[in-house]
PDB file of C-alpha atoms (C1' of nucleotides) in Angstrom:
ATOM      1  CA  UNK H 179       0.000   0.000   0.000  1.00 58.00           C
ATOM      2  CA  UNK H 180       1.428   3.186  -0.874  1.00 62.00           C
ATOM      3  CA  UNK H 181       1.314   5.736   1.757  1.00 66.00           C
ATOM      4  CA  UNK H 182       2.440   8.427  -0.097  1.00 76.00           C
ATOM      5  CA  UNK H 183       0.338   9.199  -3.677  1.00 87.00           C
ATOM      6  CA  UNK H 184       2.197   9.182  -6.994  1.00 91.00           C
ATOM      7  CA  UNK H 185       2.598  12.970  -6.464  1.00 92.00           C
ATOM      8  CA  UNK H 186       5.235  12.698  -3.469  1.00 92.00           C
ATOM      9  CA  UNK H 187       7.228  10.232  -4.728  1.00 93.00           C
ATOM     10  CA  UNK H 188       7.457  13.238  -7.990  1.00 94.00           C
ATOM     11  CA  UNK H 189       7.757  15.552  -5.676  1.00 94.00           C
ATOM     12  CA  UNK H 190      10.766  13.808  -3.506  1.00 93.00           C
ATOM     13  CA  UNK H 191      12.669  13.207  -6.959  1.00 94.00           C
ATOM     14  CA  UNK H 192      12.456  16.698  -8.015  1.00 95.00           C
ATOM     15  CA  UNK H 193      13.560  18.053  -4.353  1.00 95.00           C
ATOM     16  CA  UNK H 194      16.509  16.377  -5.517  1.00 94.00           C
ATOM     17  CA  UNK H 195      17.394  17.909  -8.312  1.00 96.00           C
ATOM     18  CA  UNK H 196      20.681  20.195  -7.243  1.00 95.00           C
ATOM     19  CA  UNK H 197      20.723  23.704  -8.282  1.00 95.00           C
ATOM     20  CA  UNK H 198      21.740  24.486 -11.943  1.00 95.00           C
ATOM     21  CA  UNK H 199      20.869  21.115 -13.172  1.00 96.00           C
ATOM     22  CA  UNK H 200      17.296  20.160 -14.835  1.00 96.00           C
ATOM     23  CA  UNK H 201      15.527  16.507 -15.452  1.00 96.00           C
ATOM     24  CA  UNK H 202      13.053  15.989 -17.969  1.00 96.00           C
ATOM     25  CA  UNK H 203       9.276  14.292 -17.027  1.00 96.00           C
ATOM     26  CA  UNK H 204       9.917  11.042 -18.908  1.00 94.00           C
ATOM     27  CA  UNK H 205      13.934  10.550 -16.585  1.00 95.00           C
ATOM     28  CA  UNK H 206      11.963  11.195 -13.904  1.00 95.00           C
ATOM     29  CA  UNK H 207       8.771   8.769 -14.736  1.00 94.00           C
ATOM     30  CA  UNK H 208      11.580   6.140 -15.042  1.00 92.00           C
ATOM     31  CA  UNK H 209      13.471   6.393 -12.078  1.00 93.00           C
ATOM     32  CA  UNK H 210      10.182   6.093 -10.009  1.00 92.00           C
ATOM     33  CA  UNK H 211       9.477   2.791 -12.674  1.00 87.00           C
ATOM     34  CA  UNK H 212       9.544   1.291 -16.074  1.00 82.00           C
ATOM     35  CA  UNK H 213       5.480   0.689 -15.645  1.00 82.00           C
ATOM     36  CA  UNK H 214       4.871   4.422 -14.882  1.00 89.00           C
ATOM     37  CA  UNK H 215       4.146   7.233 -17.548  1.00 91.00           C
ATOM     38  CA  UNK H 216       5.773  10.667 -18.237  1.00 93.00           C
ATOM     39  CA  UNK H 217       2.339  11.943 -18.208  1.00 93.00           C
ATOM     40  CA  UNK H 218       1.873  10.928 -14.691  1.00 94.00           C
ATOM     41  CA  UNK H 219       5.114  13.265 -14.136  1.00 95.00           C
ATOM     42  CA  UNK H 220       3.377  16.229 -15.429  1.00 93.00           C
ATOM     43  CA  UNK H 221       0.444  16.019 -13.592  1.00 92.00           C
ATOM     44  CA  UNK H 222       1.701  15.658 -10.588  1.00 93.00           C
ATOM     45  CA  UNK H 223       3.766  18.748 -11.060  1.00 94.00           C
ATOM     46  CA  UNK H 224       0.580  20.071 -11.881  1.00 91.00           C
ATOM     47  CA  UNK H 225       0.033  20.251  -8.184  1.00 89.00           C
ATOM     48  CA  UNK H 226       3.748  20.897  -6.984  1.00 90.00           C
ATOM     49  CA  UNK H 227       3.142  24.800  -7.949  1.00 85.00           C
ATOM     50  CA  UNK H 228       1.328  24.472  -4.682  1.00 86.00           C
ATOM     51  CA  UNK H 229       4.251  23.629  -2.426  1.00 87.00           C
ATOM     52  CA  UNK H 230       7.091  26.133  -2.245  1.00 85.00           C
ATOM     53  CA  UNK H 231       9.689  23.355  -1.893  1.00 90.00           C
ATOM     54  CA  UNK H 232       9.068  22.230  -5.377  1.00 93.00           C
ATOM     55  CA  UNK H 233      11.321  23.400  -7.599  1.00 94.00           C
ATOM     56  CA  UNK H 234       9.199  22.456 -10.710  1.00 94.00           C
ATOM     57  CA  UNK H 235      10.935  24.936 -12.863  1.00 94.00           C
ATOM     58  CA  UNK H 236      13.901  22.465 -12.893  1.00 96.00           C
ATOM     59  CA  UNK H 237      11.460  19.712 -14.375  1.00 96.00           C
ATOM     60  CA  UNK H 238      11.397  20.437 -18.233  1.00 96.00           C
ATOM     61  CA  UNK H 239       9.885  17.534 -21.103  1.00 95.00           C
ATOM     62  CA  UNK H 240      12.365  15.726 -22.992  1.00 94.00           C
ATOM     63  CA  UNK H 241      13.594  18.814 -25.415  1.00 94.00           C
ATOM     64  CA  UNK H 242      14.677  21.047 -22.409  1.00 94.00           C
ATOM     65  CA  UNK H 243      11.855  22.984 -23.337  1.00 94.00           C
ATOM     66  CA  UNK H 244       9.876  25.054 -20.778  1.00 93.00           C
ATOM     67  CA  UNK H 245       6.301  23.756 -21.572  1.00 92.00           C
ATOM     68  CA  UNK H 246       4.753  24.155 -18.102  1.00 89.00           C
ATOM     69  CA  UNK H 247       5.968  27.747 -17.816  1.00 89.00           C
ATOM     70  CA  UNK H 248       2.690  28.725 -18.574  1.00 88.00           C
ATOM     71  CA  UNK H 249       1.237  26.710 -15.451  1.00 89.00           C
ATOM     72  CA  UNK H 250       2.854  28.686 -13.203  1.00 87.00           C
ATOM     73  CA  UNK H 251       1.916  30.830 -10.562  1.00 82.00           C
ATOM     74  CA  UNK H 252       2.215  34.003 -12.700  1.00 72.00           C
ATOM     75  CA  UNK H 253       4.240  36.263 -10.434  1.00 70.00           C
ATOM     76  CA  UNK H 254       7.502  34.564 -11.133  1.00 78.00           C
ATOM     77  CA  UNK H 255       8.701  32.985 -14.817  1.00 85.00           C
ATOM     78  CA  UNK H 256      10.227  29.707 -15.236  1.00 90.00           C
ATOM     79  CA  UNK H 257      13.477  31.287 -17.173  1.00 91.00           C
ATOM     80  CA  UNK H 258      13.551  33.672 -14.496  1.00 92.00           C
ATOM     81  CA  UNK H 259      14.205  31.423 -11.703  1.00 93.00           C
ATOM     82  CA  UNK H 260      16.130  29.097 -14.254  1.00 94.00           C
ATOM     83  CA  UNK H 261      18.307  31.802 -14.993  1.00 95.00           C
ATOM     84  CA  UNK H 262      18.814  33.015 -11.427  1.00 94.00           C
ATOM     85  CA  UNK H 263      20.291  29.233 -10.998  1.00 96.00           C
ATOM     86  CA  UNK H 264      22.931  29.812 -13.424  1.00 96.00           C
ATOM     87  CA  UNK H 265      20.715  27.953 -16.180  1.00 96.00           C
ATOM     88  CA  UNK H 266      20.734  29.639 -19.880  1.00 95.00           C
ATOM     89  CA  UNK H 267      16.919  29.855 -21.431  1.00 95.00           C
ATOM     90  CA  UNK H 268      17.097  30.920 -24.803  1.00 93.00           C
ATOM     91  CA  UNK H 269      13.640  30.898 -26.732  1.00 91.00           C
ATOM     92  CA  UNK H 270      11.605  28.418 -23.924  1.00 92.00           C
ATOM     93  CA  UNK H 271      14.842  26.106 -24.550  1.00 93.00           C
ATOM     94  CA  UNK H 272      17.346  25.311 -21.943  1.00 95.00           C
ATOM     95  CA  UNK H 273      20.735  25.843 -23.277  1.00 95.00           C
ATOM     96  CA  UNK H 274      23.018  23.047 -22.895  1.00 95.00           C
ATOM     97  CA  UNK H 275      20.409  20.976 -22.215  1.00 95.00           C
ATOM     98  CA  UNK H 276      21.884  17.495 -22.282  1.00 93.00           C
ATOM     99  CA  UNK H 277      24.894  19.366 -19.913  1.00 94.00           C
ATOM    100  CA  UNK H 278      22.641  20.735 -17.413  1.00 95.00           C
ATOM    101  CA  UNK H 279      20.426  17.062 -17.367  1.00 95.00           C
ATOM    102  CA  UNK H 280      20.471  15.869 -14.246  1.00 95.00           C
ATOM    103  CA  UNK H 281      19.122  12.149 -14.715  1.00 94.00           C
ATOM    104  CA  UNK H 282      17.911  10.495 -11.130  1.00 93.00           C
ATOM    105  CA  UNK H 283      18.705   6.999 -12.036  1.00 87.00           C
ATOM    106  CA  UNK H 284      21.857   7.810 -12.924  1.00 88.00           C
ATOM    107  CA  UNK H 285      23.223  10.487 -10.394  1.00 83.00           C
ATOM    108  CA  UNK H 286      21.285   8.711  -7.651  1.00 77.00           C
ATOM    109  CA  UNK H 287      22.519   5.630  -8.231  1.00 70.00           C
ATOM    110  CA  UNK H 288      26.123   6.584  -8.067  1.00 65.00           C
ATOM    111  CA  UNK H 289      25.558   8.789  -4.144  1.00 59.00           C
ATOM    112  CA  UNK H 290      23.529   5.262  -3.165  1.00 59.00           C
TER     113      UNK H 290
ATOM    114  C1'  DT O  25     -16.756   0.689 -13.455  1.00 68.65           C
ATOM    115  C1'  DC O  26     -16.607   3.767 -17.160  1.00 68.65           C
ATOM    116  C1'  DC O  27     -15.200   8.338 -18.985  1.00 68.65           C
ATOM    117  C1'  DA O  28     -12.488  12.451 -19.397  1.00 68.65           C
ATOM    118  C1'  DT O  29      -8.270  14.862 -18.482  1.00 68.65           C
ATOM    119  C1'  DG O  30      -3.281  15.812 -18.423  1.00 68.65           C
ATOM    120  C1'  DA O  31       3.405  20.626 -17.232  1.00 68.65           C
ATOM    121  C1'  DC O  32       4.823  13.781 -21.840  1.00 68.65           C
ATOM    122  C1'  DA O  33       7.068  10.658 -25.361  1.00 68.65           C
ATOM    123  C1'  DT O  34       7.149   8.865 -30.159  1.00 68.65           C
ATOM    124  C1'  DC O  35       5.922   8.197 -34.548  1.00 68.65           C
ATOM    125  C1'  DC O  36       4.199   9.804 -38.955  1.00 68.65           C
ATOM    126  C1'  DA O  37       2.466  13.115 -42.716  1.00 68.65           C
TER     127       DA O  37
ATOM    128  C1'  DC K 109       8.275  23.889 -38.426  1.00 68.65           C
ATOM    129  C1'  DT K 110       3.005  22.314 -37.434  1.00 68.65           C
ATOM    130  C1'  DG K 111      -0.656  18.988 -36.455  1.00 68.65           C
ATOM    131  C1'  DG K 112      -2.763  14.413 -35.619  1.00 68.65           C
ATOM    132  C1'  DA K 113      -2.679   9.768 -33.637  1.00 68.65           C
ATOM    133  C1'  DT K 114      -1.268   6.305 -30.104  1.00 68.65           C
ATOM    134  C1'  DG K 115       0.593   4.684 -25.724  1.00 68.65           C
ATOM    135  C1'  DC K 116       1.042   5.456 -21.168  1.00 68.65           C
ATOM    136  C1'  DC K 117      -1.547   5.459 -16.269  1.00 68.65           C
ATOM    137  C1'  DA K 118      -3.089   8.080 -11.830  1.00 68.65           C
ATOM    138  C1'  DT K 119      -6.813  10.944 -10.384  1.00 68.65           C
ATOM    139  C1'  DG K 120     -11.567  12.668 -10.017  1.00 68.65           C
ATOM    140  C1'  DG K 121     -16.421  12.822 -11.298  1.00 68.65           C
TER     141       DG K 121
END
DNA sequence: TCCATGACATCCA
DNA sequence: CTGGATGCCATGG
């Protein structure tokens, strides 16, 4: 039985992500398991613009492209806080995408 | 239980 | 580049 929903377990996995690095929705749908769905990634970030501790602007789709920039809150832009990490945006992209990815499975795996 | 939705991923035209 | 179709599966009505 799983105490926590599929949301926390996003949410835990993107708490992780260290500043200046991104992960895309499908590394992230992975790491959690094979069986789950990139989609399933998305919407629960849906709900992480709720808790400050999410750092959902690090979360970009496969591209490095900002596509839930438009989900957030309003006050603040997704480049913006990119940017204030050090991260390039050019055009919704992330610049140096595969650089900056920050793949769970992999970086986890190798602190574990 | 069935149906609709969704910040994706892939494939194809 | 754009747009449509399919797969994926948790969540809510």
């Amino acid at each position: 039985m799983q105490r926590e929903s599929f949301f926390e377990m996003v949410y835990e996995v993107v708490r992780l992500i260290p500043r200046g690095r991104v992960t895309s929705y499908g590394a992230i749908a992975r790491f959690l398991g094979s069986g789950k769905s990139a989609r399933m990634v998305g919407y629960a970030l849906n709900g992480a613009w709720r808790k400050d501790d999410i750092p959902a602007h690090r979360v970009v789709n496969r591209l490095g492209v900002l596509t839930g920039k438009h989900h957030f809150p309003g006050s603040f832009a997704m480049e913006q806080l990119l940017e204030e990490e050090g991260i390039q945006v050019k055009e919704d992209r992330i610049v140096d995408f595969e650089a900056r990815f920050w793949d769970p499975q992999k970086e986890l795996n190798q602190q574990l």
